[in-house]
Tab-separated table of C-alpha atoms and ligand atoms in Angstrom:
chain	number	residue	atom	x	y	z
A	1	MET	CA	-2.824	-17.171	-30.100
A	2	PRO	CA	-1.819	-14.131	-32.231
A	3	ALA	CA	0.369	-11.695	-30.301
A	4	VAL	CA	-0.327	-7.977	-30.435
A	5	SER	CA	2.420	-6.357	-32.591
A	6	ALA	CA	4.220	-3.493	-30.917
A	7	PRO	CA	3.577	-0.172	-32.721
A	8	SER	CA	6.935	1.169	-33.949
A	9	VAL	CA	5.990	4.854	-33.584
A	10	LEU	CA	6.255	4.855	-29.811
A	11	PRO	CA	9.080	6.511	-28.117
A	12	PRO	CA	11.496	4.399	-25.986
A	13	ALA	CA	10.401	3.803	-22.440
A	14	GLU	CA	12.918	6.283	-20.956
A	15	ALA	CA	11.347	9.105	-22.937
A	16	LEU	CA	7.983	8.428	-21.200
A	17	GLU	CA	9.522	9.005	-17.783
A	18	PRO	CA	8.349	12.332	-16.212
A	19	GLN	CA	11.529	14.214	-15.545
A	20	ASP	CA	10.720	16.071	-12.281
A	21	PRO	CA	13.024	14.713	-9.649
A	22	ASN	CA	10.492	15.459	-6.915
A	23	SER	CA	7.775	13.491	-8.583
A	24	LEU	CA	6.751	10.311	-6.856
A	25	PHE	CA	4.903	9.245	-9.998
A	26	ALA	CA	8.225	9.653	-11.959
A	27	MET	CA	9.794	7.402	-9.446
A	28	ALA	CA	7.156	4.771	-9.944
A	29	VAL	CA	7.254	5.046	-13.729
A	30	ALA	CA	11.050	4.572	-13.630
A	31	SER	CA	10.658	1.270	-11.720
A	32	VAL	CA	8.123	0.109	-14.343
A	33	ASN	CA	10.463	1.050	-17.327
A	34	ARG	CA	13.408	-0.705	-15.588
A	35	ALA	CA	11.384	-3.958	-15.397
A	36	CYS	CA	10.078	-3.542	-18.995
A	37	ARG	CA	13.749	-3.168	-20.222
A	38	THR	CA	14.688	-6.367	-18.252
A	39	LEU	CA	11.760	-8.261	-19.722
A	40	GLN	CA	12.104	-6.701	-23.158
A	41	ALA	CA	8.417	-6.207	-22.975
A	42	PRO	CA	6.589	-4.775	-26.052
A	43	GLU	CA	6.989	-1.008	-26.089
A	44	PHE	CA	3.234	-0.463	-25.753
A	45	ILE	CA	3.259	-1.869	-22.242
A	46	ALA	CA	5.591	0.737	-20.900
A	47	ALA	CA	3.551	3.408	-22.799
A	48	ILE	CA	0.201	2.357	-21.340
A	49	LEU	CA	1.564	2.071	-17.777
A	50	SER	CA	3.313	5.426	-18.005
A	51	GLN	CA	-0.086	7.212	-17.524
A	52	PRO	CA	-3.260	6.537	-15.551
A	53	LYS	CA	-6.356	5.701	-17.641
A	54	ASN	CA	-8.574	8.165	-15.745
A	55	GLU	CA	-7.737	11.040	-13.437
A	56	LEU	CA	-10.612	12.604	-11.519
A	57	ILE	CA	-10.400	15.708	-9.304
A	58	VAL	CA	-13.475	16.898	-7.397
A	59	ASN	CA	-13.884	20.151	-5.349
A	60	PHE	CA	-16.700	19.911	-2.966
A	61	PRO	CA	-18.128	21.846	0.047
A	62	VAL	CA	-18.397	20.595	3.609
A	63	ARG	CA	-20.294	22.252	6.393
A	64	MET	CA	-18.117	22.662	9.441
A	65	ASP	CA	-19.546	22.509	13.010
A	66	ASP	CA	-19.413	26.265	13.450
A	67	GLY	CA	-21.669	26.688	10.306
A	68	HIS	CA	-18.992	27.750	7.889
A	69	TYR	CA	-18.328	25.848	4.601
A	70	LYS	CA	-14.895	24.619	3.491
A	71	ILE	CA	-14.127	23.657	-0.106
A	72	LEU	CA	-12.084	20.480	-0.246
A	73	LYS	CA	-10.209	18.845	-3.060
A	74	GLY	CA	-10.510	15.129	-3.699
A	75	TYR	CA	-8.916	12.755	-6.095
A	76	ARG	CA	-9.592	9.423	-7.685
A	77	ILE	CA	-7.061	8.050	-10.017
A	78	GLN	CA	-7.723	4.903	-12.092
A	79	HIS	CA	-4.381	3.649	-13.265
A	80	ASN	CA	-5.215	0.478	-15.075
A	81	ASN	CA	-7.999	-2.153	-15.237
A	82	ILE	CA	-6.773	-4.807	-17.655
A	83	LEU	CA	-6.855	-7.402	-14.951
A	84	GLY	CA	-10.211	-6.478	-13.387
A	85	PRO	CA	-12.021	-3.605	-11.592
A	86	TYR	CA	-9.922	-0.747	-10.340
A	87	LYS	CA	-8.888	-1.244	-6.644
A	88	GLY	CA	-7.084	1.017	-4.250
A	89	GLY	CA	-7.144	2.930	-1.035
A	90	VAL	CA	-8.514	6.359	0.047
A	91	ARG	CA	-6.076	8.660	1.857
A	92	PHE	CA	-7.038	11.714	3.980
A	93	HIS	CA	-3.880	13.852	4.400
A	94	PRO	CA	-3.069	17.492	4.265
A	95	ASP	CA	-0.122	17.123	1.892
A	96	LEU	CA	-1.882	14.791	-0.625
A	97	SER	CA	-1.216	15.858	-4.184
A	98	LEU	CA	-2.216	14.584	-7.633
A	99	ASP	CA	1.290	13.309	-8.285
A	100	ASP	CA	1.211	11.259	-5.067
A	101	VAL	CA	-2.121	9.632	-5.880
A	102	LYS	CA	-0.932	8.810	-9.353
A	103	ALA	CA	2.138	7.028	-8.018
A	104	LEU	CA	0.035	5.139	-5.418
A	105	SER	CA	-2.427	4.112	-8.100
A	106	LEU	CA	0.351	2.730	-10.300
A	107	TRP	CA	1.695	0.737	-7.313
A	108	MET	CA	-1.733	-0.820	-6.905
A	109	THR	CA	-1.743	-1.955	-10.464
A	110	MET	CA	1.688	-3.575	-9.835
A	111	LYS	CA	0.604	-5.050	-6.425
A	112	CYS	CA	-2.601	-6.751	-7.800
A	113	ALA	CA	-0.797	-8.107	-10.690
A	114	LEU	CA	2.025	-9.504	-8.581
A	115	MET	CA	-0.547	-11.076	-6.263
A	116	ARG	CA	-2.447	-12.520	-9.218
A	117	LEU	CA	-5.630	-10.818	-7.957
A	118	PRO	CA	-8.305	-10.021	-10.548
A	119	PHE	CA	-8.031	-6.284	-9.907
A	120	GLY	CA	-6.589	-3.326	-11.540
A	121	GLY	CA	-5.011	-0.288	-9.785
A	122	ALA	CA	-6.472	2.928	-8.342
A	123	LYS	CA	-6.013	5.368	-5.512
A	124	GLY	CA	-7.814	8.313	-4.076
A	125	GLY	CA	-8.151	10.701	-1.304
A	126	VAL	CA	-8.920	14.143	0.047
A	127	LYS	CA	-6.370	16.856	0.855
A	128	VAL	CA	-7.311	17.434	4.451
A	129	ASP	CA	-6.061	16.754	7.935
A	130	PRO	CA	-8.656	14.333	9.418
A	131	ARG	CA	-7.315	14.957	12.950
A	132	ALA	CA	-8.371	18.603	12.695
A	133	LEU	CA	-12.029	17.556	12.079
A	134	SER	CA	-14.734	16.559	14.540
A	135	ALA	CA	-16.321	13.190	14.076
A	136	ASP	CA	-19.341	14.793	12.566
A	137	GLU	CA	-17.247	16.891	10.173
A	138	LEU	CA	-15.326	13.780	9.163
A	139	MET	CA	-18.497	11.897	8.524
A	140	ARG	CA	-20.030	14.746	6.413
A	141	MET	CA	-16.811	15.214	4.465
A	142	THR	CA	-16.600	11.445	3.760
A	143	ARG	CA	-20.163	11.327	2.624
A	144	ARG	CA	-19.932	14.431	0.432
A	145	PHE	CA	-16.718	13.073	-1.117
A	146	THR	CA	-18.298	9.688	-1.885
A	147	ALA	CA	-21.362	11.508	-3.381
A	148	ALA	CA	-18.985	13.627	-5.482
A	149	LEU	CA	-17.343	10.525	-6.872
A	150	GLY	CA	-20.809	9.236	-7.814
A	151	SER	CA	-20.787	6.375	-10.303
A	152	ASN	CA	-17.012	6.757	-10.793
A	153	ILE	CA	-16.783	4.112	-8.119
A	154	GLY	CA	-18.750	0.868	-7.966
A	155	PRO	CA	-18.674	-2.728	-6.747
A	156	ASP	CA	-17.506	-4.080	-10.194
A	157	TYR	CA	-15.941	-0.946	-11.427
A	158	ASP	CA	-13.672	0.702	-8.757
A	159	ILE	CA	-13.565	-0.424	-5.163
A	160	PRO	CA	-11.960	1.915	-2.534
A	161	ALA	CA	-10.323	0.765	0.759
A	162	PRO	CA	-8.672	2.372	3.730
A	163	ASP	CA	-5.214	3.908	3.664
A	164	VAL	CA	-3.423	6.572	5.718
A	165	GLY	CA	-5.943	8.712	7.629
A	166	THR	CA	-8.930	6.470	6.901
A	167	ASN	CA	-10.274	3.326	8.679
A	168	ALA	CA	-13.166	0.896	8.889
A	169	GLN	CA	-15.486	3.625	10.155
A	170	VAL	CA	-14.726	5.792	7.075
A	171	MET	CA	-15.310	2.798	4.776
A	172	ASP	CA	-18.685	2.093	6.479
A	173	TRP	CA	-19.801	5.698	5.704
A	174	MET	CA	-18.549	5.400	2.138
A	175	MET	CA	-20.615	2.177	1.624
A	176	ASP	CA	-23.701	3.584	3.383
A	177	THR	CA	-23.541	6.790	1.207
A	178	TYR	CA	-23.158	4.705	-2.019
A	179	LEU	CA	-26.020	2.321	-1.030
A	180	ASN	CA	-28.246	5.287	-0.370
A	181	THR	CA	-27.573	7.042	-3.719
A	182	HIS	CA	-27.554	3.884	-6.010
A	183	GLY	CA	-30.272	1.536	-7.058
A	184	GLU	CA	-33.332	1.127	-4.720
A	185	HIS	CA	-33.829	-2.634	-5.374
A	186	SER	CA	-30.307	-3.995	-5.340
A	187	ARG	CA	-29.029	-1.953	-2.353
A	188	GLN	CA	-27.935	-4.868	-0.258
A	189	GLY	CA	-26.045	-6.444	-3.185
A	190	LEU	CA	-23.744	-3.528	-3.464
A	191	ALA	CA	-21.833	-3.682	-0.122
A	192	HIS	CA	-18.691	-4.700	-1.940
A	193	VAL	CA	-18.374	-1.150	-3.330
A	194	VAL	CA	-15.717	-0.565	-0.679
A	195	THR	CA	-13.515	-3.022	1.350
A	196	GLY	CA	-12.006	-2.628	4.770
A	197	LYS	CA	-15.380	-2.071	6.361
A	198	SER	CA	-16.158	-3.054	9.975
A	199	VAL	CA	-16.960	-6.751	10.355
A	200	GLN	CA	-20.547	-5.756	11.397
A	201	CYS	CA	-21.011	-3.968	8.004
A	202	GLY	CA	-19.648	-6.750	5.896
A	203	GLY	CA	-15.914	-6.389	6.567
A	204	SER	CA	-13.670	-9.495	6.548
A	205	GLU	CA	-12.061	-10.933	9.700
A	206	GLY	CA	-8.444	-10.200	9.597
A	207	ARG	CA	-8.586	-7.112	7.317
A	208	GLU	CA	-7.248	-4.727	9.897
A	209	LYS	CA	-4.025	-6.575	10.624
A	210	ALA	CA	-3.797	-7.830	6.986
A	211	THR	CA	-0.945	-5.576	5.806
A	212	GLY	CA	1.167	-6.374	8.774
A	213	GLN	CA	0.231	-10.128	8.581
A	214	GLY	CA	1.323	-10.001	4.918
A	215	ILE	CA	4.662	-8.446	5.743
A	216	CYS	CA	5.203	-11.153	8.397
A	217	TYR	CA	4.403	-13.983	5.886
A	218	VAL	CA	6.917	-12.421	3.340
A	219	LEU	CA	9.581	-12.285	5.925
A	220	LEU	CA	9.017	-15.870	7.052
A	221	GLU	CA	9.379	-16.954	3.450
A	222	LEU	CA	12.365	-14.845	2.432
A	223	LEU	CA	14.480	-14.484	5.658
A	224	PRO	CA	16.398	-17.764	5.072
A	225	GLU	CA	17.750	-16.188	1.870
A	226	PHE	CA	19.722	-13.836	4.152
A	227	GLY	CA	20.687	-16.465	6.787
A	228	LEU	CA	18.049	-15.099	9.158
A	229	GLN	CA	15.017	-16.554	10.980
A	230	ALA	CA	12.048	-15.150	12.810
A	231	ALA	CA	13.089	-16.434	16.189
A	232	GLY	CA	15.384	-13.946	17.758
A	233	LEU	CA	15.076	-11.587	14.744
A	234	ARG	CA	16.002	-8.009	15.839
A	235	PHE	CA	13.911	-5.430	14.051
A	236	SER	CA	13.090	-1.660	14.085
A	237	VAL	CA	10.024	0.061	12.679
A	238	LEU	CA	9.536	3.516	11.284
A	239	GLY	CA	5.870	4.511	11.620
A	240	PHE	CA	3.769	2.846	14.207
A	241	GLY	CA	0.248	3.142	12.750
A	242	ASN	CA	-1.799	0.352	11.301
A	243	VAL	CA	0.981	-1.272	9.310
A	244	GLY	CA	3.940	-0.708	11.627
A	245	SER	CA	2.162	-1.733	14.853
A	246	ASN	CA	0.590	-4.851	13.396
A	247	THR	CA	3.816	-5.922	11.817
A	248	ALA	CA	5.681	-5.428	15.107
A	249	ARG	CA	3.027	-7.368	17.115
A	250	LEU	CA	2.963	-10.373	14.621
A	251	LEU	CA	6.675	-10.581	14.214
A	252	GLN	CA	7.055	-10.524	17.945
A	253	ALA	CA	4.600	-13.456	18.112
A	254	GLU	CA	6.937	-15.324	15.760
A	255	GLY	CA	9.916	-14.776	18.173
A	256	GLY	CA	11.207	-11.451	16.841
A	257	VAL	CA	12.441	-8.684	19.081
A	258	LEU	CA	11.186	-5.034	18.546
A	259	CYS	CA	14.255	-3.015	19.269
A	260	ALA	CA	13.097	0.479	18.312
A	261	ALA	CA	10.144	2.409	16.791
A	262	MET	CA	9.840	5.918	15.453
A	263	ASP	CA	6.850	7.897	14.452
A	264	ALA	CA	5.793	11.538	13.937
A	265	THR	CA	6.125	12.102	17.791
A	266	GLY	CA	9.534	10.667	18.410
A	267	ALA	CA	11.715	7.483	18.782
A	268	VAL	CA	11.985	4.959	21.499
A	269	GLY	CA	13.976	1.850	21.940
A	270	ALA	CA	16.730	0.129	23.735
A	271	ALA	CA	19.731	2.415	23.038
A	272	ASP	CA	22.361	-0.118	23.995
A	273	GLY	CA	20.908	-2.578	21.525
A	274	SER	CA	20.486	-5.412	24.086
A	275	GLY	CA	16.695	-5.705	24.763
A	276	GLY	CA	13.445	-5.248	23.205
A	277	MET	CA	10.037	-3.536	23.773
A	278	ASP	CA	6.622	-5.140	23.935
A	279	ALA	CA	4.877	-4.384	20.733
A	280	ALA	CA	1.339	-4.695	22.207
A	281	GLN	CA	2.050	-2.395	25.111
A	282	LEU	CA	3.583	0.141	22.740
A	283	ALA	CA	0.513	-0.065	20.476
A	284	ALA	CA	-1.638	0.492	23.492
A	285	HIS	CA	0.460	3.513	24.466
A	286	VAL	CA	0.069	4.915	20.897
A	287	ALA	CA	-3.682	4.365	20.975
A	288	ARG	CA	-3.776	6.303	24.398
A	289	THR	CA	-1.498	9.098	23.551
A	290	GLY	CA	-1.277	9.433	19.818
A	291	GLY	CA	2.408	8.413	19.427
A	292	VAL	CA	5.341	6.392	20.665
A	293	LYS	CA	6.802	9.429	22.456
A	294	ASN	CA	7.184	8.936	26.290
A	295	PHE	CA	6.635	5.170	26.095
A	296	SER	CA	8.399	3.745	29.104
A	297	GLY	CA	9.483	0.150	30.051
A	298	ALA	CA	12.301	-1.881	31.231
A	299	GLY	CA	15.500	-0.748	29.345
A	300	VAL	CA	13.487	1.532	27.145
A	301	GLU	CA	14.560	5.076	26.463
A	302	SER	CA	13.858	7.842	24.064
A	303	LEU	CA	16.198	7.873	21.065
A	304	SER	CA	17.465	10.601	18.794
A	305	VAL	CA	16.658	10.210	15.080
A	306	GLU	CA	20.272	9.333	14.468
A	307	GLN	CA	20.296	6.754	17.232
A	308	PHE	CA	17.134	5.217	15.781
A	309	TYR	CA	18.519	4.800	12.223
A	310	GLU	CA	21.969	3.712	13.437
A	311	LEU	CA	20.762	0.947	15.794
A	312	ASN	CA	22.048	-2.395	14.673
A	313	VAL	CA	19.162	-4.730	13.767
A	314	ASP	CA	18.606	-7.565	11.381
A	315	VAL	CA	15.527	-5.988	9.579
A	316	PHE	CA	14.563	-2.346	9.345
A	317	ILE	CA	10.796	-1.840	8.406
A	318	PRO	CA	9.812	1.606	7.149
A	319	ALA	CA	6.086	1.734	7.507
A	320	ALA	CA	5.365	5.516	7.618
A	321	LEU	CA	4.924	7.772	4.528
A	322	GLU	CA	6.681	7.978	1.180
A	323	ARG	CA	10.415	8.829	0.654
A	324	MET	CA	11.277	9.043	4.286
A	325	VAL	CA	14.467	7.145	3.767
A	326	ASP	CA	16.794	9.315	1.685
A	327	GLY	CA	20.510	9.000	0.897
A	328	ALA	CA	21.636	10.269	4.226
A	329	VAL	CA	19.346	7.871	6.128
A	330	ALA	CA	20.356	4.946	3.974
A	331	GLN	CA	23.987	5.682	4.725
A	332	ARG	CA	23.232	5.436	8.497
A	333	LEU	CA	21.270	2.235	8.517
A	334	SER	CA	22.908	-0.734	10.111
A	335	CYS	CA	20.798	-3.816	9.068
A	336	ARG	CA	20.836	-6.791	6.768
A	337	VAL	CA	17.446	-6.348	5.204
A	338	VAL	CA	14.974	-3.486	4.672
A	339	ALA	CA	11.323	-4.669	4.359
A	340	GLU	CA	9.255	-1.909	2.767
A	341	GLY	CA	6.034	-1.853	4.833
A	342	GLY	CA	4.872	1.519	3.554
A	343	ASN	CA	4.554	2.520	-0.118
A	344	GLY	CA	7.688	4.005	-1.794
A	345	PRO	CA	9.600	4.572	1.411
A	346	LEU	CA	12.976	4.973	-0.286
A	347	THR	CA	14.188	7.821	-2.496
A	348	PRO	CA	16.026	6.491	-5.685
A	349	GLU	CA	19.276	7.644	-4.193
A	350	ALA	CA	18.591	5.511	-1.067
A	351	ALA	CA	17.706	2.474	-3.064
A	352	GLU	CA	20.883	2.742	-5.116
A	353	LEU	CA	23.024	3.253	-1.873
A	354	LEU	CA	21.469	0.152	-0.151
A	355	LEU	CA	22.126	-1.832	-3.238
A	356	ARG	CA	25.792	-0.777	-3.124
A	357	ARG	CA	25.972	-1.513	0.507
A	358	ARG	CA	24.518	-5.073	-0.085
A	359	ILE	CA	21.522	-4.481	2.121
A	360	ALA	CA	18.642	-6.340	0.581
A	361	VAL	CA	15.380	-4.442	-0.017
A	362	LEU	CA	12.127	-6.453	0.010
A	363	PRO	CA	9.860	-4.337	-2.219
A	364	ALA	CA	6.622	-2.683	-1.069
A	365	ILE	CA	4.551	-4.041	-3.884
A	366	LEU	CA	5.265	-7.495	-2.418
A	367	CYS	CA	5.616	-6.747	1.425
A	368	ASN	CA	2.529	-4.659	1.839
A	369	ALA	CA	0.191	-6.414	-0.550
A	370	GLY	CA	-1.550	-8.333	2.398
A	371	GLY	CA	-4.043	-5.389	2.765
A	372	VAL	CA	-5.291	-5.600	-0.849
A	373	THR	CA	-5.237	-9.431	-0.762
A	374	VAL	CA	-7.634	-9.519	2.195
A	375	SER	CA	-9.685	-6.747	0.646
A	376	TYR	CA	-10.123	-9.166	-2.366
A	377	LEU	CA	-11.165	-11.874	0.098
A	378	GLU	CA	-13.703	-9.409	1.620
A	379	TRP	CA	-15.047	-8.618	-1.917
A	380	VAL	CA	-15.450	-12.365	-2.660
A	381	GLN	CA	-17.211	-12.859	0.556
A	382	ASN	CA	-19.533	-9.986	-0.099
A	383	LYS	CA	-20.322	-11.100	-3.604
A	384	THR	CA	-21.103	-14.628	-2.460
A	385	GLY	CA	-22.881	-13.682	0.750
A	386	VAL	CA	-20.708	-15.670	3.156
A	387	HIS	CA	-18.453	-14.846	6.138
A	388	TRP	CA	-15.250	-16.742	6.600
A	389	GLU	CA	-13.560	-17.428	9.957
A	390	LEU	CA	-10.157	-15.791	10.539
A	391	GLU	CA	-8.268	-19.012	10.077
A	392	ARG	CA	-9.513	-19.327	6.516
A	393	VAL	CA	-8.709	-15.688	5.712
A	394	ASP	CA	-5.154	-16.091	7.104
A	395	ARG	CA	-4.655	-19.368	5.299
A	396	GLU	CA	-5.660	-17.772	1.915
A	397	LEU	CA	-3.448	-14.695	2.564
A	398	LYS	CA	-0.587	-16.797	3.464
A	399	LYS	CA	-0.890	-18.964	0.425
A	400	THR	CA	-1.290	-15.981	-1.922
A	401	ILE	CA	1.540	-13.815	-0.603
A	402	THR	CA	3.974	-16.719	-0.072
A	403	LEU	CA	3.511	-17.741	-3.717
A	404	ALA	CA	4.091	-14.267	-4.835
A	405	ALA	CA	7.336	-14.104	-2.746
A	406	ARG	CA	8.507	-17.270	-4.356
A	407	ARG	CA	7.791	-15.832	-7.816
A	408	VAL	CA	9.773	-12.783	-6.924
A	409	ARG	CA	12.813	-14.757	-5.678
A	410	LEU	CA	12.693	-16.923	-8.813
A	411	ALA	CA	12.521	-13.898	-11.037
A	412	ALA	CA	15.588	-12.330	-9.211
A	413	HIS	CA	17.569	-15.380	-9.949
A	414	GLN	CA	16.232	-15.728	-13.544
A	415	TYR	CA	16.855	-12.127	-14.545
A	416	GLU	CA	19.823	-11.531	-12.134
A	417	VAL	CA	18.190	-8.390	-10.918
A	418	ASP	CA	17.419	-6.980	-7.412
A	419	LEU	CA	14.207	-8.023	-5.628
A	420	GLN	CA	12.374	-4.838	-6.520
A	421	THR	CA	13.011	-4.996	-10.179
A	422	ALA	CA	12.105	-8.840	-9.985
A	423	ALA	CA	8.790	-7.916	-8.334
A	424	TYR	CA	7.943	-5.403	-11.119
A	425	CYS	CA	8.910	-8.031	-13.724
A	426	VAL	CA	6.595	-10.670	-12.149
A	427	ALA	CA	3.715	-8.104	-12.203
A	428	ILE	CA	4.394	-6.838	-15.741
A	429	GLU	CA	4.821	-10.347	-17.245
A	430	HIS	CA	1.289	-11.062	-16.062
A	431	ILE	CA	-0.160	-7.700	-17.423
A	432	THR	CA	1.703	-8.158	-20.690
A	433	ALA	CA	0.301	-11.549	-21.201
A	434	CYS	CA	-3.209	-10.334	-20.541
A	435	TYR	CA	-2.804	-7.531	-23.107
A	436	GLN	CA	-1.343	-9.928	-25.682
A	437	ASN	CA	-4.218	-12.425	-25.219
A	438	ARG	CA	-6.832	-9.831	-25.293
A	439	GLY	CA	-5.420	-7.425	-27.823
A	440	ILE	CA	-5.990	-3.738	-27.761
A	441	PHE	CA	-9.573	-2.666	-28.555
A	442	PRO	CA	-10.582	-2.264	-31.211
B	501	LIG	P1	-1.144	5.287	9.572
B	501	LIG	O1	-1.720	6.549	9.351
B	501	LIG	O2	-1.884	4.184	10.365
B	501	LIG	O3	0.354	5.316	10.196
B	501	LIG	C1	1.283	6.168	9.699
B	501	LIG	C2	2.443	6.266	10.622
B	501	LIG	O4	3.549	7.071	10.034
B	501	LIG	C3	2.088	6.947	11.926
B	501	LIG	O5	2.724	6.146	13.046
B	501	LIG	C4	2.750	8.279	11.834
B	501	LIG	O6	3.168	8.788	13.124
B	501	LIG	C5	3.946	7.945	11.014
B	501	LIG	N1	4.569	9.177	10.471
B	501	LIG	C6	3.886	10.211	9.715
B	501	LIG	N2	4.802	11.122	9.429
B	501	LIG	C7	5.949	10.796	10.046
B	501	LIG	C8	7.266	11.398	10.121
B	501	LIG	N3	7.539	12.521	9.509
B	501	LIG	N4	8.252	10.704	10.770
B	501	LIG	C9	8.024	9.532	11.335
B	501	LIG	N5	6.794	8.879	11.262
B	501	LIG	C10	5.797	9.544	10.624
B	501	LIG	O7	-0.976	4.737	8.148
B	501	LIG	P2	-0.790	3.085	7.601
B	501	LIG	O8	-2.034	2.668	7.196
B	501	LIG	O9	-0.006	2.330	8.683
B	501	LIG	O10	0.050	3.249	6.410
B	501	LIG	C11	1.496	3.346	6.390
B	501	LIG	C12	2.011	3.120	5.036
B	501	LIG	O11	1.632	1.785	4.538
B	501	LIG	C13	1.595	4.138	3.855
B	501	LIG	O12	2.582	4.252	2.970
B	501	LIG	C14	0.379	3.379	3.296
B	501	LIG	O13	0.110	3.727	2.000
B	501	LIG	C15	0.958	1.932	3.237
B	501	LIG	N6	-0.060	0.881	3.225
B	501	LIG	C16	-1.042	0.759	4.063
B	501	LIG	C17	-1.923	-0.254	4.048
B	501	LIG	C18	-3.116	-0.440	5.015
B	501	LIG	O14	-3.730	-1.449	4.884
B	501	LIG	N7	-3.282	0.436	5.984
B	501	LIG	C19	-1.833	-1.237	2.955
B	501	LIG	C20	-0.762	-1.091	2.036
B	501	LIG	C21	0.052	0.035	2.198
């Protein structure tokens, strides 16, 4: 098979890194470049991955309940599709920026490649606070955003899914809007235009807990590397939304002990470090009140931010938003392992500090890939008109993510690099092989 020759006119990978220290995308590109250097990948790989293929910004009006109109800004970034249709979540958040969405889309490319899913990477969203909208406003906003995206999404082209601020209900509205605006005759065949739908609308069993389930499977596979096991594992969780709460519940079912949790409302835990909290009861409290604050239980008290971070645990799981763990926080942590539940939770300074402190970091593109893996299973079920039972979905997820974890462990030994660089290496090796086999058109 003839290999594609690397054009010699390209600048070195470092020169392609955006220089803004506040840029999340720059952080993501730097990780790609580090792995490309480790692999000695052809220069064109770093060059291609250093920019998304398509960047779409839409400004669209939404009618509010009081009759006024608001103009909202939406994004869809399609980073790469060499491995298959673009795939990635939709985020509704007031602080969303183009730079964030670009970073998140790149991480989707890496995640799908690492999992060996036949998908590329994308991400999108709307700069809006969904909690400030009524249910009707949220529905009109979702439908109008989907209509604005038009044919820039599609079941074999770009397939959205839930992320922060969106859920199965939002996916159901997106699917319904797409079906009502595309192709009279083939409507029912297009349900796989989004994943993460409700089970009644074609969603997969196990999708809602999938990201937490994936983190759990990764930990079960890799904990022995650090002399740890699930039974009796002491852990704390930052962010108690979909990812944080499901991870806590499932780890607890494996014998783990939830020692502390913190979200946007506060922190709770066993300050003396002795006991744990019931993850299901805490999740019910969050569903009722909107946050972990004021949760009470035997031995549970509210913690200061410092107490939360300094609590001695085996595993700390950041599952909130990006870059919440900076150098100062990394200095406070008292754990053996950080399992990145959310995307990009560490600043580069924090990552470096943890490396120096010999605290292992299980990378996000591995840990939280359970969501996109079950999204892929949903897509396959929709395409073939079948509905699998939960046991089958869990089995497929476990197999896929455990194999990926083993690949990462192997690459870390082979290239003598940290687990994050190893994960990017495994992803980029796959992408490189695909580019080399296909060649670059024309
Ligand atoms: P979510 O909205 O359900 O939960 C977010 C949590 O973060 C909430 O508990 C919130 O209170 C907390 N949070 C927000 N700001 C905070 C602050 N300043 N301090 C402390 N906590 C704060 O979101 P999610 O779906 O659980 O996603 C969490 C992360 O996981 C994101 O990075 C997301 O991109 C990533 N992720 C999610 C999925 C998925 O399937 N939902 C899949 C892969 C990755």
